[in-house]
């Protein structure tokens, strides 16, 4: 009987053992992880510097495709068991308290997890005036992993400091990488700064006596506004002051760190570098609703804007200073210099010279680059008032010169026409000897030796050139538009389809024609031209007269003669 | 898998850098093929093949095409959030094409339920599901007057199931799929459940028997 009882107990114990084994099998992973540790390996790519001016960019994951994070980390589980409930935190003592970055429920053996850190700095970081060296601490913990702490040093610059590139010098592959942080220049453009808003209002009211550039989308009005900003800097006796960037070692990289005064500091301090003046212009233009552009060229920068697909520029440093050799330029002169530089810029940029870069501020804003928050300041407003009193004497109020075609045709080198040629302007200029007439919705004279060639674009109704095809006149008639600019836009569209491109800008108006300077790039050639277009019944008609770049003076007289004969 | 969009940007950059102005010619798109093969760990092997016409190839070879390190740098710059490795460049000069390959870590990541997610970083993509683990997408873009015809293929792990396009809370497309993430086979769990059932059954029977025996014994006495 006892034997039977013992056998019964044994069977019960056996049953219990089977149940326990079953439970262990079901929950083996969780139980196993309590007693075994996963092995996480962290691979970190840190950022070596923080520019306070760009603090909003660092905190925005989508800004510039996430280029400017604090660090990125690859966590790989090299163990034989899954890592559970992994938590990653980071801190920058004195700047950012310990913050959760990522919680991962499970990292399988062999699996990697990506952790990107986009730190949210407090707004008061823009009050930081000087650089300091700080530490970033990263903590990794979890249910079955050994807690790890990783640290790396970081340099937090002063708010005015701008670092051109963070690419190590021996890694630089192209000139563009010397200004790899070009987009961050947008952080120094502060259109919403109350002081800049106030300064803009003063220009609009006291210098321009009202302006409507952004409302009317008028290029002429926008050029007048550009001149108004120049007048404001000129009349306030703002001066150009040079300084050089300081070569600095940051991590593995040697770079140039430049101190860039904020636009409000440039206005009230009445002195600025080329880059600072460019940033000031960009801030004011943007505040007025225009699309500001900063042109970067080797060793220099100048501002401008884009409207209706056309680019404009002004040489902001033309204000010079009374003490400087070369004196001070008027707004018109500064604009002329800027536009000449722009032509050169386009030529180099089209040839692929990466040292020539356009910073389209609105585009950078669209890509997540945000300006720093700046508070209103009564003292600075008072300074702006003081400056604005100098505006009372009246600005030079830049106005577009109204002149003949040839004077406007600076692109072709056809400027400075003689008095006789100017006298040819009128409704029916006489035909120069050796020329014959083209008559249509627009009429002009061209050399008798020129041949009439087959036209290309459907709207092109005439195409005349010399035997080498390096100097030419094209006649256009558009039916679907009454705007000369739109007509030129259609030509550009047509060229784009064929792999070419063109740039043009309004140079002025005369005899009912709108005159444009332009440059085309096509089949590896660069063409410079002047276009004269006017609205006609049911459309737009006009002539483009140009030459291939590289063919110099011999064709200039011909171009001048053609331009002056257009009616 | 923001990679996909970023790649387009990278390739656009390449095009912009490498294309100079062309003579008058019929407008033909530049063909690009982008293959993304995701493994069971969520890492992706990327292969981009670009085919040029004669003129484009000539310019490409004179510029970025002669400097593969520059191409690599452009890829890294275009995907700043990712860890990229295993770069390979293969050229097929007779076909005027080149293939750039690389590996990107942790392109897709799982949640605790074994659901893997890849952000496509675009809204309403024109994507076609070929089977449960293969998707294709055709993109035509015009940049600087150039037509780019890109064919993308996304290959998920062969064991992936229920692959579909979903939207995240921001309205962007997310490619999701199920993949068992356990570090051991589920059979062990099933066997464990079976053993619990057998053990419990045996225990019940034995307890009954024991009770019956105890009862018989008390009746006997």
PDB file of N, CA and C in Angstrom, chain A residues 50-91:
ATOM      1  N   UNK A  50      29.386  73.741 -31.681  1.00  0.00           N
ATOM      2  CA  UNK A  50      28.012  74.268 -31.714  1.00  0.00           C
ATOM      3  C   UNK A  50      28.123  75.772 -31.927  1.00  0.00           C
ATOM      4  N   UNK A  51      27.399  76.276 -32.917  1.00  0.00           N
ATOM      5  CA  UNK A  51      27.321  77.727 -33.117  1.00  0.00           C
ATOM      6  C   UNK A  51      25.977  78.190 -32.551  1.00  0.00           C
ATOM      7  N   UNK A  52      26.001  78.955 -31.471  1.00  0.00           N
ATOM      8  CA  UNK A  52      24.726  79.352 -30.851  1.00  0.00           C
ATOM      9  C   UNK A  52      23.740  79.988 -31.833  1.00  0.00           C
ATOM     10  N   UNK A  53      24.254  80.707 -32.821  1.00  0.00           N
ATOM     11  CA  UNK A  53      23.345  81.358 -33.781  1.00  0.00           C
ATOM     12  C   UNK A  53      22.468  80.331 -34.486  1.00  0.00           C
ATOM     13  N   UNK A  54      22.972  79.087 -34.565  1.00  0.00           N
ATOM     14  CA  UNK A  54      22.230  78.045 -35.290  1.00  0.00           C
ATOM     15  C   UNK A  54      21.517  77.091 -34.344  1.00  0.00           C
ATOM     16  N   UNK A  55      21.223  77.563 -33.135  1.00  0.00           N
ATOM     17  CA  UNK A  55      20.682  76.615 -32.144  1.00  0.00           C
ATOM     18  C   UNK A  55      19.356  75.986 -32.576  1.00  0.00           C
ATOM     19  N   UNK A  56      18.598  76.710 -33.384  1.00  0.00           N
ATOM     20  CA  UNK A  56      17.323  76.125 -33.840  1.00  0.00           C
ATOM     21  C   UNK A  56      17.555  75.038 -34.884  1.00  0.00           C
ATOM     22  N   UNK A  57      18.627  75.182 -35.629  1.00  0.00           N
ATOM     23  CA  UNK A  57      18.941  74.160 -36.641  1.00  0.00           C
ATOM     24  C   UNK A  57      19.358  72.858 -35.961  1.00  0.00           C
ATOM     25  N   UNK A  58      20.173  72.986 -34.897  1.00  0.00           N
ATOM     26  CA  UNK A  58      20.623  71.770 -34.200  1.00  0.00           C
ATOM     27  C   UNK A  58      19.438  70.994 -33.615  1.00  0.00           C
ATOM     28  N   UNK A  59      18.408  71.733 -33.236  1.00  0.00           N
ATOM     29  CA  UNK A  59      17.279  71.080 -32.585  1.00  0.00           C
ATOM     30  C   UNK A  59      16.211  70.580 -33.546  1.00  0.00           C
ATOM     31  N   UNK A  60      16.426  70.787 -34.831  1.00  0.00           N
ATOM     32  CA  UNK A  60      15.407  70.429 -35.811  1.00  0.00           C
ATOM     33  C   UNK A  60      15.890  69.261 -36.676  1.00  0.00           C
ATOM     34  N   UNK A  61      15.276  68.137 -36.470  1.00  0.00           N
ATOM     35  CA  UNK A  61      15.683  66.909 -37.165  1.00  0.00           C
ATOM     36  C   UNK A  61      15.587  67.030 -38.680  1.00  0.00           C
ATOM     37  N   UNK A  62      14.623  67.833 -39.131  1.00  0.00           N
ATOM     38  CA  UNK A  62      14.415  67.920 -40.577  1.00  0.00           C
ATOM     39  C   UNK A  62      15.229  69.040 -41.225  1.00  0.00           C
ATOM     40  N   UNK A  63      15.839  69.889 -40.410  1.00  0.00           N
ATOM     41  CA  UNK A  63      16.586  71.021 -40.976  1.00  0.00           C
ATOM     42  C   UNK A  63      17.799  70.512 -41.747  1.00  0.00           C
ATOM     43  N   UNK A  64      17.904  70.961 -42.986  1.00  0.00           N
ATOM     44  CA  UNK A  64      19.023  70.585 -43.861  1.00  0.00           C
ATOM     45  C   UNK A  64      19.256  69.078 -43.832  1.00  0.00           C
ATOM     46  N   UNK A  65      18.174  68.333 -43.867  1.00  0.00           N
ATOM     47  CA  UNK A  65      18.192  66.862 -43.885  1.00  0.00           C
ATOM     48  C   UNK A  65      18.896  66.262 -42.670  1.00  0.00           C
ATOM     49  N   UNK A  66      18.928  67.010 -41.572  1.00  0.00           N
ATOM     50  CA  UNK A  66      19.517  66.464 -40.346  1.00  0.00           C
ATOM     51  C   UNK A  66      21.034  66.502 -40.320  1.00  0.00           C
ATOM     52  N   UNK A  67      21.594  67.416 -41.110  1.00  0.00           N
ATOM     53  CA  UNK A  67      23.067  67.496 -41.190  1.00  0.00           C
ATOM     54  C   UNK A  67      23.698  67.960 -39.873  1.00  0.00           C
ATOM     55  N   UNK A  68      22.963  68.778 -39.120  1.00  0.00           N
ATOM     56  CA  UNK A  68      23.580  69.420 -37.965  1.00  0.00           C
ATOM     57  C   UNK A  68      23.084  68.893 -36.617  1.00  0.00           C
ATOM     58  N   UNK A  69      23.144  67.607 -36.424  1.00  0.00           N
ATOM     59  CA  UNK A  69      22.818  67.041 -35.122  1.00  0.00           C
ATOM     60  C   UNK A  69      24.006  67.197 -34.177  1.00  0.00           C
ATOM     61  N   UNK A  70      23.774  66.823 -32.908  1.00  0.00           N
ATOM     62  CA  UNK A  70      24.878  66.862 -31.929  1.00  0.00           C
ATOM     63  C   UNK A  70      25.774  65.640 -32.116  1.00  0.00           C
ATOM     64  N   UNK A  71      25.152  64.514 -32.334  1.00  0.00           N
ATOM     65  CA  UNK A  71      25.906  63.300 -32.646  1.00  0.00           C
ATOM     66  C   UNK A  71      24.957  62.277 -33.238  1.00  0.00           C
ATOM     67  N   UNK A  72      25.531  61.283 -33.905  1.00  0.00           N
ATOM     68  CA  UNK A  72      24.738  60.116 -34.298  1.00  0.00           C
ATOM     69  C   UNK A  72      25.466  58.895 -33.758  1.00  0.00           C
ATOM     70  N   UNK A  73      24.688  57.918 -33.355  1.00  0.00           N
ATOM     71  CA  UNK A  73      25.274  56.748 -32.696  1.00  0.00           C
ATOM     72  C   UNK A  73      24.661  55.478 -33.274  1.00  0.00           C
ATOM     73  N   UNK A  74      25.535  54.534 -33.524  1.00  0.00           N
ATOM     74  CA  UNK A  74      25.076  53.222 -33.977  1.00  0.00           C
ATOM     75  C   UNK A  74      25.296  52.260 -32.825  1.00  0.00           C
ATOM     76  N   UNK A  75      24.194  51.713 -32.316  1.00  0.00           N
ATOM     77  CA  UNK A  75      24.281  50.753 -31.201  1.00  0.00           C
ATOM     78  C   UNK A  75      24.102  49.366 -31.786  1.00  0.00           C
ATOM     79  N   UNK A  76      25.123  48.541 -31.664  1.00  0.00           N
ATOM     80  CA  UNK A  76      25.037  47.192 -32.225  1.00  0.00           C
ATOM     81  C   UNK A  76      25.100  46.164 -31.104  1.00  0.00           C
ATOM     82  N   UNK A  77      24.201  45.221 -31.154  1.00  0.00           N
ATOM     83  CA  UNK A  77      24.190  44.151 -30.146  1.00  0.00           C
ATOM     84  C   UNK A  77      25.119  43.035 -30.620  1.00  0.00           C
ATOM     85  N   UNK A  78      26.281  42.948 -29.981  1.00  0.00           N
ATOM     86  CA  UNK A  78      27.246  41.909 -30.351  1.00  0.00           C
ATOM     87  C   UNK A  78      27.116  40.672 -29.471  1.00  0.00           C
ATOM     88  N   UNK A  79      26.128  40.652 -28.577  1.00  0.00           N
ATOM     89  CA  UNK A  79      25.964  39.507 -27.685  1.00  0.00           C
ATOM     90  C   UNK A  79      25.140  38.397 -28.315  1.00  0.00           C
ATOM     91  N   UNK A  80      24.890  37.363 -27.502  1.00  0.00           N
ATOM     92  CA  UNK A  80      24.120  36.237 -28.022  1.00  0.00           C
ATOM     93  C   UNK A  80      22.675  36.286 -27.573  1.00  0.00           C
ATOM     94  N   UNK A  81      22.372  37.290 -26.785  1.00  0.00           N
ATOM     95  CA  UNK A  81      21.000  37.419 -26.321  1.00  0.00           C
ATOM     96  C   UNK A  81      20.481  38.816 -26.670  1.00  0.00           C
ATOM     97  N   UNK A  82      19.180  38.920 -26.804  1.00  0.00           N
ATOM     98  CA  UNK A  82      18.584  40.212 -27.173  1.00  0.00           C
ATOM     99  C   UNK A  82      18.694  41.196 -26.013  1.00  0.00           C
ATOM    100  N   UNK A  83      18.975  42.447 -26.342  1.00  0.00           N
ATOM    101  CA  UNK A  83      18.990  43.499 -25.316  1.00  0.00           C
ATOM    102  C   UNK A  83      17.571  44.032 -25.176  1.00  0.00           C
ATOM    103  N   UNK A  84      17.131  44.183 -23.944  1.00  0.00           N
ATOM    104  CA  UNK A  84      15.735  44.575 -23.727  1.00  0.00           C
ATOM    105  C   UNK A  84      15.638  45.933 -23.032  1.00  0.00           C
ATOM    106  N   UNK A  85      14.590  46.648 -23.434  1.00  0.00           N
ATOM    107  CA  UNK A  85      14.285  47.963 -22.841  1.00  0.00           C
ATOM    108  C   UNK A  85      15.511  48.870 -22.760  1.00  0.00           C
ATOM    109  N   UNK A  86      16.144  49.037 -23.871  1.00  0.00           N
ATOM    110  CA  UNK A  86      17.346  49.878 -23.915  1.00  0.00           C
ATOM    111  C   UNK A  86      16.932  51.348 -23.953  1.00  0.00           C
ATOM    112  N   UNK A  87      17.578  52.138 -23.122  1.00  0.00           N
ATOM    113  CA  UNK A  87      17.245  53.553 -23.018  1.00  0.00           C
ATOM    114  C   UNK A  87      18.515  54.383 -23.186  1.00  0.00           C
ATOM    115  N   UNK A  88      18.464  55.376 -24.077  1.00  0.00           N
ATOM    116  CA  UNK A  88      19.635  56.233 -24.309  1.00  0.00           C
ATOM    117  C   UNK A  88      19.298  57.657 -23.876  1.00  0.00           C
ATOM    118  N   UNK A  89      20.147  58.222 -23.048  1.00  0.00           N
ATOM    119  CA  UNK A  89      19.958  59.614 -22.627  1.00  0.00           C
ATOM    120  C   UNK A  89      21.253  60.394 -22.888  1.00  0.00           C
ATOM    121  N   UNK A  90      21.138  61.717 -22.887  1.00  0.00           N
ATOM    122  CA  UNK A  90      22.353  62.529 -23.026  1.00  0.00           C
ATOM    123  C   UNK A  90      22.199  63.803 -22.212  1.00  0.00           C
ATOM    124  N   UNK A  91      23.309  64.453 -21.960  1.00  0.00           N
ATOM    125  CA  UNK A  91      23.286  65.751 -21.270  1.00  0.00           C
ATOM    126  C   UNK A  91      24.510  66.565 -21.657  1.00  0.00           C
TER     127      UNK A  91
END
